[in-house]
Amino acid sequence: SYGFTKTFDLVSYYSIHKNGQKSIYLGGLYQFIDNRFVDLATALGFRKKYIDNYSTDLFTPQLLYNIKLPNHYTIGGSIVNVININDSKLVNAGVATDLALYIPIKKIKKINPRITEAYFGIGLFKNTGMNFSLNELYLNYSLDLKFNFKWK
């Protein structure tokens, strides 16, 4: 993690789901292991879904992992407990998991000098309502950018 401190970071994402639903996530991350082989972190965050009822989910606990491979490639993912917040009631929806290969994109740094790292990720995702059978897993992809917003 490269955030407010070496171990604490603010994380967000925007996602368009397979069913067309759109969501945004905002959370805090605590990285408790960072070495040359692996990164491990936990996080707490909220996801707002923008379809039908505009529901909100709490993501906790979360385990995020990143296994470091040669030439800056990585295998990473997460195991996330999802809790639906409905009418001020908390309902445990289950566990979502994902696993992906992240491929470094070196030339994208030339677009903006504040981009410090860039990766294309390709992997598999299991949402809370699915089993671990191959025909139920979603193929997912991402473009991951890390920015340096430190002012000189």
Short mmCIF file of N, CA and C in Angstrom, two decimals:
data_model
loop_
_atom_site.label_atom_id
_atom_site.label_comp_id
_atom_site.label_asym_id
_atom_site.label_seq_id
_atom_site.Cartn_x
_atom_site.Cartn_y
_atom_site.Cartn_z
N SER A 1 0.84 -1.17 0.00
CA SER A 1 0.00 0.00 0.00
C SER A 1 0.88 1.23 0.00
N TYR A 2 0.48 2.23 -0.73
CA TYR A 2 1.24 3.47 -0.81
C TYR A 2 0.27 4.62 -0.57
N GLY A 3 -0.10 4.84 0.66
CA GLY A 3 -1.14 5.79 0.95
C GLY A 3 -0.73 6.86 1.91
N PHE A 4 -1.61 7.12 2.88
CA PHE A 4 -1.35 8.16 3.87
C PHE A 4 -0.07 7.86 4.65
N THR A 5 0.12 6.60 4.98
CA THR A 5 1.35 6.15 5.62
C THR A 5 1.77 4.88 4.90
N LYS A 6 2.82 4.25 5.35
CA LYS A 6 3.27 3.00 4.73
C LYS A 6 2.25 1.88 4.93
N THR A 7 1.41 1.97 5.96
CA THR A 7 0.47 0.89 6.25
C THR A 7 -1.01 1.27 6.09
N PHE A 8 -1.35 2.55 6.09
CA PHE A 8 -2.76 2.97 5.97
C PHE A 8 -2.99 3.66 4.64
N ASP A 9 -4.14 3.35 4.02
CA ASP A 9 -4.45 3.91 2.72
C ASP A 9 -5.96 4.08 2.57
N LEU A 10 -6.37 4.96 1.69
CA LEU A 10 -7.75 5.14 1.30
C LEU A 10 -7.90 4.44 -0.06
N VAL A 11 -8.95 3.61 -0.19
CA VAL A 11 -9.14 2.82 -1.41
C VAL A 11 -10.53 3.10 -1.95
N SER A 12 -10.63 3.22 -3.28
CA SER A 12 -11.94 3.39 -3.90
C SER A 12 -11.94 2.72 -5.26
N TYR A 13 -13.15 2.38 -5.73
CA TYR A 13 -13.29 1.89 -7.09
C TYR A 13 -14.70 2.15 -7.59
N TYR A 14 -14.80 2.15 -8.91
CA TYR A 14 -16.08 2.24 -9.60
C TYR A 14 -16.20 0.96 -10.41
N SER A 15 -17.37 0.34 -10.42
CA SER A 15 -17.54 -0.94 -11.08
C SER A 15 -18.87 -1.00 -11.83
N ILE A 16 -18.84 -1.63 -13.00
CA ILE A 16 -20.06 -1.96 -13.73
C ILE A 16 -20.17 -3.48 -13.71
N HIS A 17 -21.22 -3.99 -13.10
CA HIS A 17 -21.40 -5.42 -12.90
C HIS A 17 -21.98 -6.08 -14.14
N LYS A 18 -21.93 -7.41 -14.15
CA LYS A 18 -22.42 -8.19 -15.29
C LYS A 18 -23.88 -7.89 -15.60
N ASN A 19 -24.70 -7.63 -14.58
CA ASN A 19 -26.12 -7.35 -14.78
C ASN A 19 -26.41 -5.88 -15.11
N GLY A 20 -25.35 -5.08 -15.30
CA GLY A 20 -25.51 -3.67 -15.62
C GLY A 20 -25.52 -2.75 -14.41
N GLN A 21 -25.60 -3.33 -13.24
CA GLN A 21 -25.58 -2.53 -12.01
C GLN A 21 -24.25 -1.79 -11.90
N LYS A 22 -24.29 -0.58 -11.40
CA LYS A 22 -23.09 0.21 -11.18
C LYS A 22 -22.91 0.40 -9.69
N SER A 23 -21.66 0.41 -9.25
CA SER A 23 -21.41 0.61 -7.82
C SER A 23 -20.11 1.37 -7.63
N ILE A 24 -20.03 1.99 -6.47
CA ILE A 24 -18.80 2.69 -6.07
C ILE A 24 -18.46 2.24 -4.66
N TYR A 25 -17.16 2.09 -4.39
CA TYR A 25 -16.68 1.61 -3.10
C TYR A 25 -15.73 2.65 -2.54
N LEU A 26 -15.78 2.83 -1.23
CA LEU A 26 -14.83 3.70 -0.53
C LEU A 26 -14.52 3.05 0.81
N GLY A 27 -13.24 2.91 1.10
CA GLY A 27 -12.87 2.26 2.35
C GLY A 27 -11.46 2.62 2.79
N GLY A 28 -11.13 2.14 3.97
CA GLY A 28 -9.80 2.29 4.52
C GLY A 28 -9.10 0.95 4.53
N LEU A 29 -7.81 0.95 4.28
CA LEU A 29 -7.01 -0.27 4.19
C LEU A 29 -5.85 -0.21 5.18
N TYR A 30 -5.59 -1.33 5.85
CA TYR A 30 -4.43 -1.45 6.73
C TYR A 30 -3.59 -2.61 6.23
N GLN A 31 -2.36 -2.33 5.80
CA GLN A 31 -1.44 -3.36 5.30
C GLN A 31 -0.56 -3.81 6.46
N PHE A 32 -0.69 -5.09 6.83
CA PHE A 32 0.06 -5.59 7.98
C PHE A 32 1.26 -6.45 7.60
N ILE A 33 1.39 -6.85 6.34
CA ILE A 33 2.60 -7.54 5.87
C ILE A 33 2.97 -6.95 4.52
N ASP A 34 4.22 -6.56 4.38
CA ASP A 34 4.74 -6.02 3.13
C ASP A 34 6.19 -6.44 3.03
N ASN A 35 6.45 -7.48 2.25
CA ASN A 35 7.83 -7.89 2.05
C ASN A 35 8.05 -8.20 0.58
N ARG A 36 9.18 -8.74 0.21
CA ARG A 36 9.48 -8.94 -1.21
C ARG A 36 8.71 -10.10 -1.84
N PHE A 37 8.00 -10.89 -1.02
CA PHE A 37 7.25 -12.04 -1.53
C PHE A 37 5.74 -11.83 -1.55
N VAL A 38 5.21 -11.13 -0.54
CA VAL A 38 3.77 -11.03 -0.39
C VAL A 38 3.37 -9.74 0.32
N ASP A 39 2.18 -9.25 -0.02
CA ASP A 39 1.53 -8.17 0.72
C ASP A 39 0.22 -8.74 1.27
N LEU A 40 -0.08 -8.44 2.52
CA LEU A 40 -1.35 -8.81 3.13
C LEU A 40 -1.95 -7.58 3.79
N ALA A 41 -3.26 -7.42 3.62
CA ALA A 41 -3.93 -6.25 4.20
C ALA A 41 -5.34 -6.64 4.61
N THR A 42 -5.93 -5.79 5.41
CA THR A 42 -7.34 -5.90 5.75
C THR A 42 -7.97 -4.53 5.49
N ALA A 43 -9.29 -4.51 5.38
CA ALA A 43 -9.94 -3.25 5.05
C ALA A 43 -11.36 -3.23 5.60
N LEU A 44 -11.89 -2.04 5.66
CA LEU A 44 -13.27 -1.79 6.04
C LEU A 44 -13.80 -0.75 5.07
N GLY A 45 -14.94 -1.04 4.44
CA GLY A 45 -15.44 -0.08 3.48
C GLY A 45 -16.91 -0.24 3.17
N PHE A 46 -17.43 0.70 2.41
CA PHE A 46 -18.83 0.72 2.03
C PHE A 46 -18.95 0.74 0.51
N ARG A 47 -19.93 -0.02 0.00
CA ARG A 47 -20.23 -0.02 -1.42
C ARG A 47 -21.67 0.47 -1.61
N LYS A 48 -21.84 1.43 -2.48
CA LYS A 48 -23.16 1.94 -2.82
C LYS A 48 -23.51 1.41 -4.20
N LYS A 49 -24.64 0.69 -4.30
CA LYS A 49 -25.10 0.13 -5.57
C LYS A 49 -26.15 1.05 -6.18
N TYR A 50 -26.00 1.35 -7.47
CA TYR A 50 -26.89 2.28 -8.15
C TYR A 50 -27.79 1.54 -9.14
N ILE A 51 -28.74 0.81 -8.61
CA ILE A 51 -29.77 0.14 -9.41
C ILE A 51 -30.96 -0.11 -8.49
N ASP A 52 -32.11 -0.01 -9.01
CA ASP A 52 -33.35 -0.27 -8.26
C ASP A 52 -33.40 0.50 -6.95
N ASN A 53 -32.89 -0.11 -5.87
CA ASN A 53 -33.10 0.46 -4.54
C ASN A 53 -31.90 1.25 -3.99
N TYR A 54 -30.88 1.44 -4.74
CA TYR A 54 -29.70 2.18 -4.29
C TYR A 54 -29.23 1.70 -2.92
N SER A 55 -29.01 0.42 -2.80
CA SER A 55 -28.65 -0.16 -1.50
C SER A 55 -27.17 0.07 -1.17
N THR A 56 -26.85 -0.11 0.10
CA THR A 56 -25.49 0.04 0.60
C THR A 56 -25.05 -1.25 1.27
N ASP A 57 -23.79 -1.62 1.05
CA ASP A 57 -23.20 -2.79 1.68
C ASP A 57 -21.98 -2.37 2.50
N LEU A 58 -21.79 -3.08 3.58
CA LEU A 58 -20.58 -2.94 4.40
C LEU A 58 -19.68 -4.12 4.08
N PHE A 59 -18.42 -3.87 3.77
CA PHE A 59 -17.45 -4.93 3.48
C PHE A 59 -16.53 -5.07 4.70
N THR A 60 -16.76 -6.10 5.50
CA THR A 60 -15.91 -6.36 6.66
C THR A 60 -16.19 -7.76 7.20
N PRO A 61 -15.23 -8.53 7.66
CA PRO A 61 -13.80 -8.26 7.46
C PRO A 61 -13.39 -8.57 6.02
N GLN A 62 -12.23 -8.07 5.66
CA GLN A 62 -11.66 -8.31 4.35
C GLN A 62 -10.22 -8.77 4.51
N LEU A 63 -9.81 -9.72 3.68
CA LEU A 63 -8.41 -10.11 3.58
C LEU A 63 -8.00 -9.87 2.14
N LEU A 64 -7.03 -9.01 1.93
CA LEU A 64 -6.52 -8.71 0.60
C LEU A 64 -5.09 -9.23 0.52
N TYR A 65 -4.76 -9.90 -0.59
CA TYR A 65 -3.44 -10.50 -0.71
C TYR A 65 -2.85 -10.20 -2.08
N ASN A 66 -1.53 -10.21 -2.13
CA ASN A 66 -0.80 -9.94 -3.35
C ASN A 66 0.50 -10.74 -3.30
N ILE A 67 0.64 -11.71 -4.18
CA ILE A 67 1.85 -12.53 -4.25
C ILE A 67 2.73 -11.95 -5.35
N LYS A 68 3.95 -11.60 -5.00
CA LYS A 68 4.85 -10.92 -5.93
C LYS A 68 5.64 -11.93 -6.76
N LEU A 69 5.60 -11.76 -8.07
CA LEU A 69 6.29 -12.62 -9.02
C LEU A 69 7.42 -11.84 -9.69
N PRO A 70 8.29 -12.51 -10.45
CA PRO A 70 9.36 -11.79 -11.15
C PRO A 70 8.81 -10.76 -12.15
N ASN A 71 9.61 -9.77 -12.44
CA ASN A 71 9.33 -8.72 -13.43
C ASN A 71 8.07 -7.91 -13.11
N HIS A 72 7.76 -7.76 -11.84
CA HIS A 72 6.67 -6.92 -11.33
C HIS A 72 5.27 -7.48 -11.63
N TYR A 73 5.17 -8.73 -12.07
CA TYR A 73 3.87 -9.39 -12.18
C TYR A 73 3.43 -9.78 -10.78
N THR A 74 2.13 -9.85 -10.56
CA THR A 74 1.62 -10.28 -9.26
C THR A 74 0.35 -11.12 -9.44
N ILE A 75 0.06 -11.92 -8.43
CA ILE A 75 -1.22 -12.62 -8.32
C ILE A 75 -1.86 -12.09 -7.05
N GLY A 76 -3.05 -11.56 -7.19
CA GLY A 76 -3.68 -10.95 -6.04
C GLY A 76 -5.17 -11.18 -6.02
N GLY A 77 -5.76 -10.82 -4.90
CA GLY A 77 -7.20 -10.97 -4.78
C GLY A 77 -7.67 -10.63 -3.39
N SER A 78 -8.90 -11.08 -3.10
CA SER A 78 -9.48 -10.76 -1.80
C SER A 78 -10.50 -11.81 -1.40
N ILE A 79 -10.74 -11.85 -0.10
CA ILE A 79 -11.82 -12.62 0.50
C ILE A 79 -12.58 -11.61 1.36
N VAL A 80 -13.85 -11.39 1.03
CA VAL A 80 -14.59 -10.27 1.62
C VAL A 80 -15.94 -10.75 2.15
N ASN A 81 -16.23 -10.43 3.39
CA ASN A 81 -17.56 -10.65 3.95
C ASN A 81 -18.41 -9.43 3.62
N VAL A 82 -19.59 -9.67 3.03
CA VAL A 82 -20.47 -8.59 2.60
C VAL A 82 -21.70 -8.56 3.50
N ILE A 83 -21.97 -7.40 4.06
CA ILE A 83 -23.14 -7.21 4.92
C ILE A 83 -24.04 -6.17 4.29
N ASN A 84 -25.28 -6.55 3.97
CA ASN A 84 -26.25 -5.61 3.41
C ASN A 84 -26.79 -4.73 4.52
N ILE A 85 -26.89 -3.45 4.23
CA ILE A 85 -27.50 -2.50 5.16
C ILE A 85 -28.86 -2.13 4.58
N ASN A 86 -29.92 -2.71 5.14
CA ASN A 86 -31.28 -2.50 4.65
C ASN A 86 -32.13 -1.91 5.77
N ASP A 87 -32.66 -0.72 5.54
CA ASP A 87 -33.52 -0.07 6.53
C ASP A 87 -32.90 -0.09 7.92
N SER A 88 -31.62 0.26 7.98
CA SER A 88 -30.85 0.32 9.23
C SER A 88 -30.65 -1.05 9.88
N LYS A 89 -30.93 -2.14 9.14
CA LYS A 89 -30.66 -3.49 9.64
C LYS A 89 -29.47 -4.06 8.89
N LEU A 90 -28.63 -4.81 9.60
CA LEU A 90 -27.47 -5.45 8.99
C LEU A 90 -27.80 -6.91 8.71
N VAL A 91 -27.65 -7.33 7.45
CA VAL A 91 -27.94 -8.70 7.04
C VAL A 91 -26.70 -9.26 6.35
N ASN A 92 -26.13 -10.34 6.91
CA ASN A 92 -24.94 -10.94 6.32
C ASN A 92 -25.31 -11.60 5.00
N ALA A 93 -24.70 -11.12 3.90
CA ALA A 93 -24.99 -11.64 2.56
C ALA A 93 -24.08 -12.79 2.18
N GLY A 94 -22.95 -12.95 2.86
CA GLY A 94 -22.03 -14.02 2.53
C GLY A 94 -20.66 -13.49 2.15
N VAL A 95 -19.88 -14.37 1.52
CA VAL A 95 -18.48 -14.06 1.21
C VAL A 95 -18.30 -13.97 -0.30
N ALA A 96 -17.60 -12.95 -0.74
CA ALA A 96 -17.19 -12.78 -2.14
C ALA A 96 -15.68 -12.97 -2.21
N THR A 97 -15.20 -13.56 -3.30
CA THR A 97 -13.76 -13.77 -3.47
C THR A 97 -13.36 -13.45 -4.90
N ASP A 98 -12.11 -13.10 -5.06
CA ASP A 98 -11.58 -12.92 -6.41
C ASP A 98 -10.10 -13.27 -6.42
N LEU A 99 -9.62 -13.60 -7.61
CA LEU A 99 -8.22 -13.98 -7.83
C LEU A 99 -7.86 -13.50 -9.23
N ALA A 100 -6.72 -12.82 -9.36
CA ALA A 100 -6.35 -12.27 -10.67
C ALA A 100 -4.84 -12.25 -10.86
N LEU A 101 -4.43 -12.26 -12.11
CA LEU A 101 -3.05 -12.03 -12.50
C LEU A 101 -2.95 -10.58 -12.92
N TYR A 102 -1.96 -9.87 -12.36
CA TYR A 102 -1.76 -8.45 -12.67
C TYR A 102 -0.49 -8.29 -13.49
N ILE A 103 -0.65 -7.70 -14.67
CA ILE A 103 0.43 -7.53 -15.63
C ILE A 103 0.84 -6.06 -15.64
N PRO A 104 2.12 -5.78 -15.39
CA PRO A 104 2.54 -4.37 -15.36
C PRO A 104 2.44 -3.70 -16.73
N ILE A 105 2.02 -2.44 -16.70
CA ILE A 105 1.96 -1.61 -17.92
C ILE A 105 2.94 -0.46 -17.69
N LYS A 106 4.08 -0.53 -18.30
CA LYS A 106 5.13 0.46 -18.02
C LYS A 106 4.93 1.76 -18.80
N LYS A 107 4.42 1.69 -20.02
CA LYS A 107 4.33 2.88 -20.86
C LYS A 107 3.25 3.85 -20.42
N ILE A 108 2.28 3.40 -19.63
CA ILE A 108 1.18 4.28 -19.21
C ILE A 108 1.68 5.40 -18.29
N LYS A 109 2.83 5.20 -17.65
CA LYS A 109 3.39 6.23 -16.77
C LYS A 109 3.74 7.50 -17.55
N LYS A 110 3.97 7.35 -18.86
CA LYS A 110 4.31 8.51 -19.67
C LYS A 110 3.12 9.43 -19.88
N ILE A 111 1.90 8.93 -19.70
CA ILE A 111 0.70 9.74 -19.88
C ILE A 111 0.60 10.83 -18.82
N ASN A 112 0.95 10.47 -17.58
CA ASN A 112 0.86 11.40 -16.45
C ASN A 112 1.99 11.10 -15.49
N PRO A 113 2.82 12.08 -15.15
CA PRO A 113 3.95 11.82 -14.26
C PRO A 113 3.54 11.42 -12.83
N ARG A 114 2.29 11.65 -12.46
CA ARG A 114 1.82 11.25 -11.13
C ARG A 114 1.48 9.76 -11.05
N ILE A 115 1.38 9.07 -12.18
CA ILE A 115 1.14 7.62 -12.17
C ILE A 115 2.46 6.93 -11.82
N THR A 116 2.47 6.22 -10.68
CA THR A 116 3.69 5.55 -10.24
C THR A 116 3.72 4.07 -10.62
N GLU A 117 2.54 3.46 -10.73
CA GLU A 117 2.44 2.06 -11.13
C GLU A 117 1.13 1.88 -11.88
N ALA A 118 1.13 0.96 -12.85
CA ALA A 118 -0.08 0.64 -13.60
C ALA A 118 -0.08 -0.85 -13.93
N TYR A 119 -1.26 -1.46 -13.81
CA TYR A 119 -1.40 -2.90 -14.06
C TYR A 119 -2.70 -3.16 -14.80
N PHE A 120 -2.68 -4.19 -15.66
CA PHE A 120 -3.89 -4.76 -16.22
C PHE A 120 -4.13 -6.07 -15.49
N GLY A 121 -5.30 -6.21 -14.90
CA GLY A 121 -5.62 -7.43 -14.16
C GLY A 121 -6.65 -8.26 -14.89
N ILE A 122 -6.47 -9.57 -14.88
CA ILE A 122 -7.44 -10.50 -15.48
C ILE A 122 -7.61 -11.66 -14.52
N GLY A 123 -8.87 -11.98 -14.17
CA GLY A 123 -9.07 -13.02 -13.18
C GLY A 123 -10.49 -13.52 -13.09
N LEU A 124 -10.79 -14.16 -11.96
CA LEU A 124 -12.10 -14.74 -11.70
C LEU A 124 -12.69 -14.14 -10.43
N PHE A 125 -14.03 -14.03 -10.42
CA PHE A 125 -14.73 -13.43 -9.29
C PHE A 125 -15.93 -14.30 -8.91
N LYS A 126 -16.14 -14.50 -7.61
CA LYS A 126 -17.31 -15.20 -7.08
C LYS A 126 -18.04 -14.24 -6.17
N ASN A 127 -19.30 -13.95 -6.48
CA ASN A 127 -20.04 -13.05 -5.61
C ASN A 127 -20.71 -13.84 -4.48
N THR A 128 -21.43 -13.15 -3.63
CA THR A 128 -21.97 -13.79 -2.42
C THR A 128 -23.04 -14.84 -2.71
N GLY A 129 -23.68 -14.77 -3.86
CA GLY A 129 -24.75 -15.70 -4.17
C GLY A 129 -24.33 -16.89 -5.02
N MET A 130 -23.04 -17.10 -5.20
CA MET A 130 -22.55 -18.14 -6.10
C MET A 130 -21.80 -19.23 -5.36
N ASN A 131 -21.72 -20.39 -6.00
CA ASN A 131 -20.87 -21.47 -5.52
C ASN A 131 -19.51 -21.37 -6.21
N PHE A 132 -18.59 -22.25 -5.84
CA PHE A 132 -17.27 -22.23 -6.44
C PHE A 132 -17.17 -23.11 -7.69
N SER A 133 -18.24 -23.32 -8.42
CA SER A 133 -18.15 -24.11 -9.65
C SER A 133 -17.73 -23.19 -10.79
N LEU A 134 -16.94 -23.72 -11.72
CA LEU A 134 -16.40 -22.90 -12.81
C LEU A 134 -17.47 -22.23 -13.65
N ASN A 135 -18.61 -22.89 -13.83
CA ASN A 135 -19.64 -22.30 -14.68
C ASN A 135 -20.36 -21.14 -14.00
N GLU A 136 -20.13 -20.90 -12.72
CA GLU A 136 -20.76 -19.78 -12.02
C GLU A 136 -19.82 -18.61 -11.79
N LEU A 137 -18.53 -18.79 -11.99
CA LEU A 137 -17.56 -17.71 -11.74
C LEU A 137 -17.60 -16.69 -12.86
N TYR A 138 -17.38 -15.44 -12.52
CA TYR A 138 -17.32 -14.37 -13.50
C TYR A 138 -15.87 -14.12 -13.89
N LEU A 139 -15.65 -13.88 -15.17
CA LEU A 139 -14.36 -13.39 -15.62
C LEU A 139 -14.35 -11.89 -15.33
N ASN A 140 -13.28 -11.39 -14.75
CA ASN A 140 -13.21 -9.95 -14.50
C ASN A 140 -11.89 -9.41 -14.99
N TYR A 141 -11.86 -8.12 -15.20
CA TYR A 141 -10.65 -7.45 -15.64
C TYR A 141 -10.64 -6.06 -15.00
N SER A 142 -9.45 -5.50 -14.92
CA SER A 142 -9.33 -4.18 -14.32
C SER A 142 -8.10 -3.46 -14.85
N LEU A 143 -8.14 -2.17 -14.76
CA LEU A 143 -6.98 -1.32 -14.99
C LEU A 143 -6.71 -0.66 -13.65
N ASP A 144 -5.58 -0.97 -13.04
CA ASP A 144 -5.25 -0.48 -11.71
C ASP A 144 -4.12 0.54 -11.82
N LEU A 145 -4.37 1.72 -11.27
CA LEU A 145 -3.39 2.80 -11.31
C LEU A 145 -3.07 3.24 -9.90
N LYS A 146 -1.80 3.48 -9.63
CA LYS A 146 -1.37 4.08 -8.36
C LYS A 146 -0.80 5.45 -8.68
N PHE A 147 -1.29 6.44 -7.93
CA PHE A 147 -0.88 7.82 -8.16
C PHE A 147 -0.06 8.34 -6.99
N ASN A 148 0.83 9.27 -7.26
CA ASN A 148 1.56 9.99 -6.25
C ASN A 148 1.01 11.42 -6.23
N PHE A 149 0.30 11.78 -5.17
CA PHE A 149 -0.26 13.10 -5.06
C PHE A 149 0.49 13.96 -4.05
N LYS A 150 1.71 13.56 -3.71
CA LYS A 150 2.51 14.35 -2.79
C LYS A 150 2.97 15.62 -3.51
N TRP A 151 2.77 16.72 -2.84
CA TRP A 151 3.13 18.01 -3.43
C TRP A 151 4.55 18.35 -3.07
N LYS A 152 5.29 18.87 -4.02
CA LYS A 152 6.70 19.23 -3.80
C LYS A 152 6.83 20.71 -3.59
#
